[in-house]
Short mmCIF file of C-alpha atoms (C1' of nucleotides) in Angstrom, two decimals:
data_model
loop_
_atom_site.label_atom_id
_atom_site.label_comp_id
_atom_site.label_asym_id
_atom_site.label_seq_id
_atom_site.Cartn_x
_atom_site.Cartn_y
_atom_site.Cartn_z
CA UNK A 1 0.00 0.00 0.00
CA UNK A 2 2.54 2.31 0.45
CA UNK A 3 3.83 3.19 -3.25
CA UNK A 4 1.40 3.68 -5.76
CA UNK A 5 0.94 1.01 -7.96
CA UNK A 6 0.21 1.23 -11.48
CA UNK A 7 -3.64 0.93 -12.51
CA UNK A 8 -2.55 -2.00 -14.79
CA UNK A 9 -0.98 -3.76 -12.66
CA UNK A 10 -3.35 -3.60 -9.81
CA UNK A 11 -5.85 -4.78 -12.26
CA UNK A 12 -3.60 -7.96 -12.96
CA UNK A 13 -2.55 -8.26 -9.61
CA UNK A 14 -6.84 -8.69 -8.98
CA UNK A 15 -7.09 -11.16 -11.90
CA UNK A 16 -4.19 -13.48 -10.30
CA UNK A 17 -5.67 -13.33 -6.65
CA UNK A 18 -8.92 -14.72 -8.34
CA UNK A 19 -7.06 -17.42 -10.18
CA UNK A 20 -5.51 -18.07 -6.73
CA UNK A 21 -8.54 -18.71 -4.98
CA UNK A 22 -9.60 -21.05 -8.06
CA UNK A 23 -7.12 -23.09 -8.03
CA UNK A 24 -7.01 -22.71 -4.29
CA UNK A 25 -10.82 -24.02 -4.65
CA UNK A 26 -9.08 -27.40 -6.21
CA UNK A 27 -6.57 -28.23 -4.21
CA UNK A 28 -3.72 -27.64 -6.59
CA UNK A 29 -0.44 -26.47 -4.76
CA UNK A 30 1.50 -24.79 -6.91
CA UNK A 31 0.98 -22.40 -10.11
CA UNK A 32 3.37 -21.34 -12.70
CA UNK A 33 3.64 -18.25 -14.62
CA UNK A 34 3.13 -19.76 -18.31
CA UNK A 35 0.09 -21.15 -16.26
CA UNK A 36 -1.18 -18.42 -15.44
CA UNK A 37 -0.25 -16.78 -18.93
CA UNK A 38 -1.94 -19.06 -20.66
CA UNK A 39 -5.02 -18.67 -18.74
CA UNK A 40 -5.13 -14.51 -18.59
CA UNK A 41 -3.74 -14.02 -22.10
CA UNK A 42 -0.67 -12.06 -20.57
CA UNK A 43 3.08 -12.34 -21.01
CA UNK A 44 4.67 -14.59 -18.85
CA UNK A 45 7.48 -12.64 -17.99
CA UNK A 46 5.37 -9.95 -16.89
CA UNK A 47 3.43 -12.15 -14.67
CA UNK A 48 6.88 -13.22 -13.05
CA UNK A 49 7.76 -9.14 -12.81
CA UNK A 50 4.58 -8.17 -11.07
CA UNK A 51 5.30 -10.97 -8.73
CA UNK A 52 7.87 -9.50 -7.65
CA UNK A 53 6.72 -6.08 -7.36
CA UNK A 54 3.95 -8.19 -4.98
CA UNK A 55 6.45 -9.72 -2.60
CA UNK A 56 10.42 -9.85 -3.87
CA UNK A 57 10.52 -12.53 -1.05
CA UNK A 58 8.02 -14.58 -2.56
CA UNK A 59 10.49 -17.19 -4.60
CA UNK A 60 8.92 -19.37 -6.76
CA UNK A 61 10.65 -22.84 -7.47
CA UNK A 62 12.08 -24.13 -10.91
CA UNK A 63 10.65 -26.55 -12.60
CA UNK A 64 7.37 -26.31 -10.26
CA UNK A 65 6.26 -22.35 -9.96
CA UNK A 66 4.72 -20.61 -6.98
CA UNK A 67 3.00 -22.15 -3.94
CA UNK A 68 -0.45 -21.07 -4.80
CA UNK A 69 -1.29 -20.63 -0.93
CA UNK A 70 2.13 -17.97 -0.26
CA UNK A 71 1.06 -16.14 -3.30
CA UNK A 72 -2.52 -15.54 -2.55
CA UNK A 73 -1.47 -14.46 1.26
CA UNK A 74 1.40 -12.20 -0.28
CA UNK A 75 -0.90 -10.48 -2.04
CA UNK A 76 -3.25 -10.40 0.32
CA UNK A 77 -1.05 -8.85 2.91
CA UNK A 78 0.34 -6.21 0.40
CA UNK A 79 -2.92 -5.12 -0.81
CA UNK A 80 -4.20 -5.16 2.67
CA UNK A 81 -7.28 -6.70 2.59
CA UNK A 82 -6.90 -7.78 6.39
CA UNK A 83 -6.81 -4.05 7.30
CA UNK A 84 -10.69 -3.01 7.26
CA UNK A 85 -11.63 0.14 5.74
CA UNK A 86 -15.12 1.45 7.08
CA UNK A 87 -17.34 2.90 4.08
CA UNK A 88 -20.41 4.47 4.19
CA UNK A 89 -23.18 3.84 1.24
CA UNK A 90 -25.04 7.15 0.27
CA UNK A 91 -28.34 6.05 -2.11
CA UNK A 92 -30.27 2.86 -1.78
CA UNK A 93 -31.40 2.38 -5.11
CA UNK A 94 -30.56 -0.79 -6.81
CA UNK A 95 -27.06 0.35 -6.83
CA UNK A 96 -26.87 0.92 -3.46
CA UNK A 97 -28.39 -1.82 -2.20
CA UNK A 98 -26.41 -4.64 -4.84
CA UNK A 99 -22.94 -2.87 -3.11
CA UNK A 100 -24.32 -3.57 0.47
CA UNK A 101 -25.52 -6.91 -0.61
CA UNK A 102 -22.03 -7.96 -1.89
CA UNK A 103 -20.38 -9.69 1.38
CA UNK A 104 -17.36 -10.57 -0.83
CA UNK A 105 -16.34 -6.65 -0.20
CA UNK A 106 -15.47 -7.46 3.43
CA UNK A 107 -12.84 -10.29 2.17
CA UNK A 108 -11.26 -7.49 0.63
CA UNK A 109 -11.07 -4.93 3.38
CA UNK A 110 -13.98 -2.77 2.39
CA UNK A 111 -16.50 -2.55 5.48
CA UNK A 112 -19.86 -1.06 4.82
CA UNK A 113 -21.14 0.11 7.82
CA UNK A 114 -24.58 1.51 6.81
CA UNK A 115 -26.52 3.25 4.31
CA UNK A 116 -28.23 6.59 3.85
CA UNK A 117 -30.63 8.01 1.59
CA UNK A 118 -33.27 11.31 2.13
CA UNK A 119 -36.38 9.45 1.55
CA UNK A 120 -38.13 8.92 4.83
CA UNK A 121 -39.40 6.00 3.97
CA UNK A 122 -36.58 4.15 3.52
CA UNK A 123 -34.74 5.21 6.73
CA UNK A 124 -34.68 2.44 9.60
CA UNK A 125 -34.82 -0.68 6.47
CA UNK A 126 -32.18 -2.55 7.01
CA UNK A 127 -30.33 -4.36 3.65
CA UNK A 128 -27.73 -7.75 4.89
CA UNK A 129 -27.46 -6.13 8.36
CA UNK A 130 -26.76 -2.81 6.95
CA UNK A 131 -29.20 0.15 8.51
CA UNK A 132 -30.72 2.82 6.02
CA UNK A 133 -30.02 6.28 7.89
CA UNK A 134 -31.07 9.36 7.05
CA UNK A 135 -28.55 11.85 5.33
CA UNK A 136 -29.04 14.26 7.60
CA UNK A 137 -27.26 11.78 10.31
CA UNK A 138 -24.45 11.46 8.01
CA UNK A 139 -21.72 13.78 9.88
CA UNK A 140 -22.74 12.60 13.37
CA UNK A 141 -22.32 8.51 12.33
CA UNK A 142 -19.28 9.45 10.44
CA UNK A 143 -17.53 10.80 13.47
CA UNK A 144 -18.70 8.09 15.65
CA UNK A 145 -17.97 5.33 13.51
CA UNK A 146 -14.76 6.93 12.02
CA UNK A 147 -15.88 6.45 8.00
CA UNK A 148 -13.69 8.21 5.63
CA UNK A 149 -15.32 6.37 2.41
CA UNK A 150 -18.73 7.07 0.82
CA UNK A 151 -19.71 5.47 -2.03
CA UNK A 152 -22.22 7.90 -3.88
CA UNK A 153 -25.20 5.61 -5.75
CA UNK A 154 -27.48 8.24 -6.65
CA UNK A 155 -28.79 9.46 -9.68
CA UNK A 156 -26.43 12.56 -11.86
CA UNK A 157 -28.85 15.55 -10.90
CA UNK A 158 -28.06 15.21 -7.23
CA UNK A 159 -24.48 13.60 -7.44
CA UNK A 160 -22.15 17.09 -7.19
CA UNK A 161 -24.71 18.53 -4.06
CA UNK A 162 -24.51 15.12 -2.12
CA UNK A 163 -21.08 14.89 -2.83
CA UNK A 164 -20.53 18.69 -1.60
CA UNK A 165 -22.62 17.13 1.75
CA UNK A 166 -20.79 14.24 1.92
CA UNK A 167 -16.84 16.25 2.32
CA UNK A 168 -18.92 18.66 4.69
CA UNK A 169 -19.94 16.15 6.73
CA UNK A 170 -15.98 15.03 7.06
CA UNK A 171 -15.96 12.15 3.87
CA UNK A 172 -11.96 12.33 2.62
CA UNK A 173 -12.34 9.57 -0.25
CA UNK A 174 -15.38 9.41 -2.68
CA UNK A 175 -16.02 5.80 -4.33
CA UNK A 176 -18.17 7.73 -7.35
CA UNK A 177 -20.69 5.64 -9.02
CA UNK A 178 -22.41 8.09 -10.80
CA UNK A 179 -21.68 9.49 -13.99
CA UNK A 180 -20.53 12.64 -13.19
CA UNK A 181 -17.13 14.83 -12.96
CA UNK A 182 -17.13 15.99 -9.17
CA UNK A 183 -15.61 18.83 -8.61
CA UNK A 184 -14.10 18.48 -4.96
CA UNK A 185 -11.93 20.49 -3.10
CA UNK A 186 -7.97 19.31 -4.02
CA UNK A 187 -7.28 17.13 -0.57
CA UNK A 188 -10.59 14.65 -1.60
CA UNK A 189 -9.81 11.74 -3.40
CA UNK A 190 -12.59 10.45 -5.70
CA UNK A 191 -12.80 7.33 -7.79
CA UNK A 192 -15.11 7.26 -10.72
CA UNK A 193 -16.35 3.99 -11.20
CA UNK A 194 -17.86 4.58 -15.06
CA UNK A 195 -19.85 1.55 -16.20
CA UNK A 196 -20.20 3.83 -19.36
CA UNK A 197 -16.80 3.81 -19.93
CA UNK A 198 -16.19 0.08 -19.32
CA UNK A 199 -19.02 -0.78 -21.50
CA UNK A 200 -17.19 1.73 -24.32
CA UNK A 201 -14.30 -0.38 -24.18
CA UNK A 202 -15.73 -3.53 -24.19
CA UNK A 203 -17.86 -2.69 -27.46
CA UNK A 204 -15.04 -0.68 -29.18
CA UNK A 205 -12.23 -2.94 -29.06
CA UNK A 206 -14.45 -6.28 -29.56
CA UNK A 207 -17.49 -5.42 -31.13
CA UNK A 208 -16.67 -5.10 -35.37
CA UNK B 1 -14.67 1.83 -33.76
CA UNK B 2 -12.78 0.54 -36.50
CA UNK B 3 -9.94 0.74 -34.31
CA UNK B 4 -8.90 -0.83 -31.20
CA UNK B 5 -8.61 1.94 -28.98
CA UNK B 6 -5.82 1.76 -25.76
CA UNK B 7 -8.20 1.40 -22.55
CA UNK B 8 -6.77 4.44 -21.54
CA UNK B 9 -8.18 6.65 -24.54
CA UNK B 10 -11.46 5.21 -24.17
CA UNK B 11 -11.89 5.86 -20.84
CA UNK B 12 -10.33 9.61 -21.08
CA UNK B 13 -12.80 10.14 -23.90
CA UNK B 14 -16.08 9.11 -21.50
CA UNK B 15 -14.63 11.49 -19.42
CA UNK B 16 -14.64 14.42 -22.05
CA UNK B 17 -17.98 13.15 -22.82
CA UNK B 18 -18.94 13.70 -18.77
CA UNK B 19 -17.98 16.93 -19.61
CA UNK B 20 -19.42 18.02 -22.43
CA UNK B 21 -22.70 16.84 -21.37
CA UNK B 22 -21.96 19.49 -18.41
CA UNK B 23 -20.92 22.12 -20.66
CA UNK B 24 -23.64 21.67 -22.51
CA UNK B 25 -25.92 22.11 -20.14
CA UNK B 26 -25.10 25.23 -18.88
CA UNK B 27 -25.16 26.44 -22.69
CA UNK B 28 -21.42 27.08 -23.02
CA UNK B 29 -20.22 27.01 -26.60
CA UNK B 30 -16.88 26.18 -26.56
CA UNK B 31 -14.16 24.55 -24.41
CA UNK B 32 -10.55 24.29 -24.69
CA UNK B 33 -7.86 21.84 -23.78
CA UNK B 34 -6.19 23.97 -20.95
CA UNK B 35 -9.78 24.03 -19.82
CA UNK B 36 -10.13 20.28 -19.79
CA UNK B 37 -7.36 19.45 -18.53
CA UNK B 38 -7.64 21.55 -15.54
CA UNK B 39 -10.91 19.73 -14.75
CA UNK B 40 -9.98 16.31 -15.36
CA UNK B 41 -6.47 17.01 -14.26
CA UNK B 42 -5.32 15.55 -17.49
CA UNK B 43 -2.36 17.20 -19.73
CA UNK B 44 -3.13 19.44 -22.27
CA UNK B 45 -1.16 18.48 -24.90
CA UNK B 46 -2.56 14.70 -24.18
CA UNK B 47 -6.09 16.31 -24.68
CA UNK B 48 -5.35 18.12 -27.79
CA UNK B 49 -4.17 14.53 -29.06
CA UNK B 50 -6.78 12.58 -27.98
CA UNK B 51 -9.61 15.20 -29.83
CA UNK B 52 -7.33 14.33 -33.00
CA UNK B 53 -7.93 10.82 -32.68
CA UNK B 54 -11.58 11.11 -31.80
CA UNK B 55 -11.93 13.19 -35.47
CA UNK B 56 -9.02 14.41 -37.49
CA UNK B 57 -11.20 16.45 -39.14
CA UNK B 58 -12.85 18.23 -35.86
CA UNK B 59 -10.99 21.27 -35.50
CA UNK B 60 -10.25 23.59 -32.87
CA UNK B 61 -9.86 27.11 -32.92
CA UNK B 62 -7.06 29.44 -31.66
CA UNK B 63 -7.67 31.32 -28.85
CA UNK B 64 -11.18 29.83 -27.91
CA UNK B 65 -11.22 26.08 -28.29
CA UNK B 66 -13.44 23.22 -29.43
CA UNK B 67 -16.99 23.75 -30.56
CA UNK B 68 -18.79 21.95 -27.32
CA UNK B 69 -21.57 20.95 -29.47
CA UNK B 70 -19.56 19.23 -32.16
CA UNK B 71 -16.85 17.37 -30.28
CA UNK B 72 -19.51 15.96 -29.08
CA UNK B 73 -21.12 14.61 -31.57
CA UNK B 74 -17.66 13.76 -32.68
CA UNK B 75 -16.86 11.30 -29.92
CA UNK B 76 -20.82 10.07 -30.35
CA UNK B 77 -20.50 9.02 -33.61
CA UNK B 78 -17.01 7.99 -33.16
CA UNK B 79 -17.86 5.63 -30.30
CA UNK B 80 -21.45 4.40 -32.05
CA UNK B 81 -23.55 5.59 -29.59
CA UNK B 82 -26.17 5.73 -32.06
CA UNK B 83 -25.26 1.91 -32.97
CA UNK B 84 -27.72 0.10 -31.06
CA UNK B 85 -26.10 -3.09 -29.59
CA UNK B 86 -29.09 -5.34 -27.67
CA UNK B 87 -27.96 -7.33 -24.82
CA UNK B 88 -30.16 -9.89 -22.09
CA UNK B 89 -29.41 -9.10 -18.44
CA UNK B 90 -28.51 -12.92 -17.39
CA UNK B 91 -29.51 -12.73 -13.53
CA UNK B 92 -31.99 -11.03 -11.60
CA UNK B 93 -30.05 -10.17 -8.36
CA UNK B 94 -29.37 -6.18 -6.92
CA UNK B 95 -27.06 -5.65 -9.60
CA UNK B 96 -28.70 -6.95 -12.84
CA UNK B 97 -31.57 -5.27 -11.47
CA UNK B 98 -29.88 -1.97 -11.09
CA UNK B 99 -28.40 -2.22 -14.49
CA UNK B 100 -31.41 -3.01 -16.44
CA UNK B 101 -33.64 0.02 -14.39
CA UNK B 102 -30.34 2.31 -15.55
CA UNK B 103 -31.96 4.37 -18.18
CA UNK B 104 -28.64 6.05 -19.66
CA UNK B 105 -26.90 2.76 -21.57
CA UNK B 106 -29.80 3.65 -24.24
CA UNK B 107 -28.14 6.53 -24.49
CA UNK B 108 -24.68 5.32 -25.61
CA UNK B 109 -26.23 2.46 -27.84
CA UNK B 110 -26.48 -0.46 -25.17
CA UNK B 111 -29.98 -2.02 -25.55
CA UNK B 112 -31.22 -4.16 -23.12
CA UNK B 113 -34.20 -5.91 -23.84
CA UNK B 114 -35.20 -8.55 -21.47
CA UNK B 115 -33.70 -10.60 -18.32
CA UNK B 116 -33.11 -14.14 -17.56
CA UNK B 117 -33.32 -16.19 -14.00
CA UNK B 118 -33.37 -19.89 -13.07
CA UNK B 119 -35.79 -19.13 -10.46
CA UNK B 120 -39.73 -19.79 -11.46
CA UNK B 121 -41.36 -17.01 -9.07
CA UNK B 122 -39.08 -14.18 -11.14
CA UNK B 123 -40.50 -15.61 -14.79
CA UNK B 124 -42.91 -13.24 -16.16
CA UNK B 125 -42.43 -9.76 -13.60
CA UNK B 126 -41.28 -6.48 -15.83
CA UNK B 127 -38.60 -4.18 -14.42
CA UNK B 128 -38.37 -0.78 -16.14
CA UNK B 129 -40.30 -2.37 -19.47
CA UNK B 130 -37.32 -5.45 -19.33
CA UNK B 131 -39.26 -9.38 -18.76
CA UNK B 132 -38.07 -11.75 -16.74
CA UNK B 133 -38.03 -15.01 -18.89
CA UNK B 134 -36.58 -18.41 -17.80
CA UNK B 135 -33.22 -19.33 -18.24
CA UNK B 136 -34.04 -21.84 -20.34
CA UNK B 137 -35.55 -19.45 -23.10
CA UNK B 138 -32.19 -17.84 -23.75
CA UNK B 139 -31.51 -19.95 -27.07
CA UNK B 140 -35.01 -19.25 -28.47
CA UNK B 141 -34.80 -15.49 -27.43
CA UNK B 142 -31.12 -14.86 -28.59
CA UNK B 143 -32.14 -15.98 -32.19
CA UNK B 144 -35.39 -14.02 -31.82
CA UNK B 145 -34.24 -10.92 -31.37
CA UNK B 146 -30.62 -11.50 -32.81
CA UNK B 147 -28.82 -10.47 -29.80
CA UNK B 148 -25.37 -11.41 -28.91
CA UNK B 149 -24.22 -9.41 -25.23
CA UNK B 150 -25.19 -11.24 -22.49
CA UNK B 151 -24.29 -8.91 -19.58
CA UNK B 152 -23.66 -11.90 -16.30
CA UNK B 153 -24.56 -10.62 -12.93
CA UNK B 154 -24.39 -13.98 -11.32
CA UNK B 155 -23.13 -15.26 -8.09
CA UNK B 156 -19.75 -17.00 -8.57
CA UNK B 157 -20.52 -20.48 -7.84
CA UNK B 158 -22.68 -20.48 -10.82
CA UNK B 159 -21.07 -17.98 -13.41
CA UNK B 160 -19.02 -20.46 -15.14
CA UNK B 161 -21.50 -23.18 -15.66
CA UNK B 162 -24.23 -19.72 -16.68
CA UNK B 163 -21.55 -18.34 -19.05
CA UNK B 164 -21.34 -21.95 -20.78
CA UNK B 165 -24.92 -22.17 -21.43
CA UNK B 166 -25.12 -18.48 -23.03
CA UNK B 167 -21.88 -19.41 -25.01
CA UNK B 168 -23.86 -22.73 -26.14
CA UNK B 169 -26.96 -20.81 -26.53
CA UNK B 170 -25.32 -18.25 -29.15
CA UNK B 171 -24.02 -15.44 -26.78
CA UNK B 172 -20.82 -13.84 -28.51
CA UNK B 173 -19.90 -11.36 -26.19
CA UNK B 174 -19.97 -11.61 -22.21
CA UNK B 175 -19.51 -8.92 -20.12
CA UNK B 176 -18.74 -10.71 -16.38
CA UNK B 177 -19.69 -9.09 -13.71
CA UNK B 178 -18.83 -11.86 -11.28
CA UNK B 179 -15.06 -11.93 -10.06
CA UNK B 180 -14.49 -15.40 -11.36
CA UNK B 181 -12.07 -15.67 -14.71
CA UNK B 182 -14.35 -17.79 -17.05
CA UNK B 183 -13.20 -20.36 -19.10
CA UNK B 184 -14.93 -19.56 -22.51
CA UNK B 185 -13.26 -20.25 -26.52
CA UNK B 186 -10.98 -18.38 -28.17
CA UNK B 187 -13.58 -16.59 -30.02
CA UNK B 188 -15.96 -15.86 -27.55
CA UNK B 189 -14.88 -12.52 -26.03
CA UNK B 190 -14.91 -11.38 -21.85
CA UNK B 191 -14.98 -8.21 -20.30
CA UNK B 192 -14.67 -8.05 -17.22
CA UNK B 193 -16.12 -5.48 -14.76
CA UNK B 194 -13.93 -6.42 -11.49
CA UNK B 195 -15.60 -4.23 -8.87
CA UNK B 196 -13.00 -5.35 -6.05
CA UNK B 197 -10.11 -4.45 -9.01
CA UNK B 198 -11.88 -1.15 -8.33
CA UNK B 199 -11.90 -0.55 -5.17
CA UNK B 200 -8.35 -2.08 -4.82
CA UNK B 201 -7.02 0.10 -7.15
CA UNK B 202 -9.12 3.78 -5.34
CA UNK B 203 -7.76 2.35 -1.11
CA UNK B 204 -4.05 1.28 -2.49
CA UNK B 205 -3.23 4.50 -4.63
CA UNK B 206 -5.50 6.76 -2.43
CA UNK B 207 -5.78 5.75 0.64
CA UNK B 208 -2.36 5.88 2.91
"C1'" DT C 1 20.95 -35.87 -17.76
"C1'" DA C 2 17.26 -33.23 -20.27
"C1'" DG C 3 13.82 -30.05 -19.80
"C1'" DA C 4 11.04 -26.68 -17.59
"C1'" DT C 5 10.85 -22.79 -14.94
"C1'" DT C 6 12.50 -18.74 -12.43
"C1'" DG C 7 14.69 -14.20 -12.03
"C1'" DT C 8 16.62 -10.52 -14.33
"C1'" DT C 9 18.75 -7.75 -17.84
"C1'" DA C 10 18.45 -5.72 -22.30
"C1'" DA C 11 15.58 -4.40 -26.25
"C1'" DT C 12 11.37 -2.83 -27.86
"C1'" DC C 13 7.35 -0.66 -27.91
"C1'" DG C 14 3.93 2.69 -26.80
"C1'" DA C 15 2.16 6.47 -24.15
"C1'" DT C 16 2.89 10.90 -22.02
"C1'" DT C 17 4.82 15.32 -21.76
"C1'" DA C 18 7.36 19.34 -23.34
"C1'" DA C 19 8.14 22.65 -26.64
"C1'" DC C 20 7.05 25.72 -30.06
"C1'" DA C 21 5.66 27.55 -34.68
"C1'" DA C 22 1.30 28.85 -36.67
"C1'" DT C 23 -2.93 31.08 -36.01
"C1'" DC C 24 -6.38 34.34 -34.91
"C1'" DT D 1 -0.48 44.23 -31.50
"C1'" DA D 2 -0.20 40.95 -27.48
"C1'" DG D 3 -1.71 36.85 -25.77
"C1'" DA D 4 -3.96 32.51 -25.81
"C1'" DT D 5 -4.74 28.44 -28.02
"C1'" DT D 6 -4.21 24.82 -31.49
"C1'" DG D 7 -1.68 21.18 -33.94
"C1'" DT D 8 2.34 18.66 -34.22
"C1'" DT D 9 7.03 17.21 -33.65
"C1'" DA D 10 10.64 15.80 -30.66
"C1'" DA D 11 12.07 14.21 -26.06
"C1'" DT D 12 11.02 11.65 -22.17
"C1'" DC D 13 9.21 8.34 -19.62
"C1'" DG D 14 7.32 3.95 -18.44
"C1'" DA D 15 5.52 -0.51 -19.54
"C1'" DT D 16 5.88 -4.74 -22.13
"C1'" DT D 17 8.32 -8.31 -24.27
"C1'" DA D 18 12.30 -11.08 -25.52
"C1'" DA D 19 16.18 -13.48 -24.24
"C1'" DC D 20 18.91 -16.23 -21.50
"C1'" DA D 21 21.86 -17.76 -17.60
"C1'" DA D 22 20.93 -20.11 -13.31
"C1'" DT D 23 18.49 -23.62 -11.08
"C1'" DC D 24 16.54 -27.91 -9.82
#
DNA sequence: TAGATTGTTAATCGATTAACAATC
DNA sequence: TAGATTGTTAATCGATTAACAATC
C-alpha cells in the first residue's frame, strides 16, 4: 500500500488473486507463470515481474512455480485486505443496495457500515445487516464510527450537491458511481467507477 | 470503432464526454484543452491529441477552443452511440436489477431488452419495461431478437457453468460481472467489470 | 541428464509530456 | 499588436516483451 501502484498492474494483480482462490478451490499447490499466462492471455514474464513487485521474497521454485497458498497471502497482505476500511453507502437504489448486498467486499477490506438516503421511507430498512439512515445523520455517524469512504449511488442531478454534503460532513475519499465529474476540493480523493466507460471499451475494441 | 482503442483513450474520452454533457448544459459554446485538462487534471497536450484521434477532421480554434456541441457529436459518432447493440441481463439479483432500471446505456447504444433467472417465481415480472423469462428461453430469445451481449450478474458459484450455457446458446460477447475468470473459446470474447479491481485500485493508490 | 521454470537484464514498444511555430 | 490556443514534432518516460543464464 505504500507506493502507488500502477492501474494495470493492480488490475492484474486482482485477476491473479482470483485465479488463486480457483485453483485454491481445487486443491492444486503450486501455479506457474506460463500457467497463469496461458489462462489470462498475458506475457509470462510480466506475470513473473509483477510478482515481484507483490512480494520480492516470494520465490517461486524451478521446474514447479509458486505455492499457490504464499502467493494468494502475499498479495493479500500487500494489498491489505486484512486491514478493514469502514465505508459508508449514500443512495439505496438498486445500486446501493447490490454494493451492500455484496459480502465478498469485506474479504477485501472494504466494510460497509450503513446506508443513507433522504427518503423517509426508507430510513430504519435494514439491507444484509446494513441500517438505512437518514442523510441528515451522516456527519454525526461518520464521526462516531470513524468512516472516511462514501460510495455515492445516486442518480447525476443530485451527485455534485450530495457529494458537496458528503466532504462537509468530514468524507476524505469518494467511491463515485455516478456518472458525473465531481468537482471536490484538491485534498478529496474520488474514484469514478464509469460503467459507461467500461461498456465503451468492451464494445469498441471487440465489437466489429 | 474501427480501431482498437488503448483502454486508456477510451476511458479519457467518456470522461470528455462527462464533460461536455456538463458544458452543454449550462449552454457554453466552446471549451478548450487547458480548460479540460484543468478539470480532469489531465495534460493538455494529451487532450489536444486525444480530440485528433476522436476526429481528425474536428478542428479547434485558436484562442477559444473546441466547438462543445460538435466534439460531441464527434466522440458520439465515433464511439457508435447511435449503434444500437441489444444485450439480455442474465440474472436477476441487486445488480442486474440496477443495471437493467439504468436508463442512460440507451443513451450510448447499449440495448437491453429482457432478463433471464433460473428461479420460477421471477419468470414473467417487468422491471423498467425489461421481462423476466426463464433461463431456459435464452436460445429461443437470442435468435429471436438476434442479440449477442449477455451482460452476467451472477453469483460465482454459478457464473461459469451460466456463461457456458449463453456461449452454447449463441451469446458472442460476455460482459462478467462476477469476479471469477471464465473459461470460454478463443472466439468468444470477456470483459470483465472487477468491482473489487476497483476498489483495490481507489484504497491502495489513495488511501495511505 | 534433459527439460522446464524462475529471475533478471536488455531491447522494444507505446504512451505521455514538453516545446514551439502557426494562427487568430 | 499581445496573448492565448491549437496542432504537431521531438524528447522523455514507463511498460511490455524477448532473451537467456541459473536452477533444480
Amino acid at each position: 500500500m505504500k507506493d502507488k501502484m500502477p492501474k494495470k498492474v493492480l488490475e492484474r494483480i486482482a485477476l491473479y488473486h482470483s485465479l488463486l482462490v480457483e485453483y485454491l478451490d481445487k486443491n492444486i499447490e503450486y501455479i506457474s507463470s506460463p500457467q497463469i499466462a496461458e489462462r489470462l492471455k498475458i506475457n509470462d514474464s510480466q506475470i513473473r515481474k509483477d510478482i515481484k513487485v507483490i512480494n520480492p521474497l516470494n520465490n517461486g521454485k524451478c521446474r514447479i512455480g509458486y505455492s499457490v497458498i504464499e502467493l494468494k497471502k502475499s498479495i493479500e497482505q500487500t494489498l491489505g485486505f486484512s486491514i478493514p476500511k469502514n465505508a459508508f453507502i449514500i443512495g439505496t437504489g438498486n445500486l446501493g443496495l447490490a454494493l451492500a448486498k455484496y459480502d465478498n467486499f469485506k474479504n477485501y477490506g472494504l466494510n460497509i457500515l450503513a446506508l443513507f438516503d433522504n427518503d423517509p421511507l426508507k430510513v430504519g430498512i435494514e439491507f444484509n445487516g446494513k441500517k438505512v439512515h437518514h442523510i441528515s445523520e451522516l456527519p454525526e455517524l461518520i464521526s462516531k464510527y470513524n468512516v472516511d469512504i462514501g460510495i455515492l449511488t445516486i442518480p447525476r442531478e443530485y451527485s455534485q450537491s450530495t457529494a458537496d454534503f458528503m466532504i462537509k460532513s468530514g468524507i476524505k475519499y469518494i467511491w463515485n458511481f455516478s456518472p458525473t465529474i465531481l468537482k471536490v476540493p484538491c485534498e478529496i480523493k474520488v474514484w469514478n467507477e464509469n460503467l459507461i466507460a467500461s461498456f465503451l471499451q468492451f464494445t469498441c475494441n471487440h465489437i466489429e
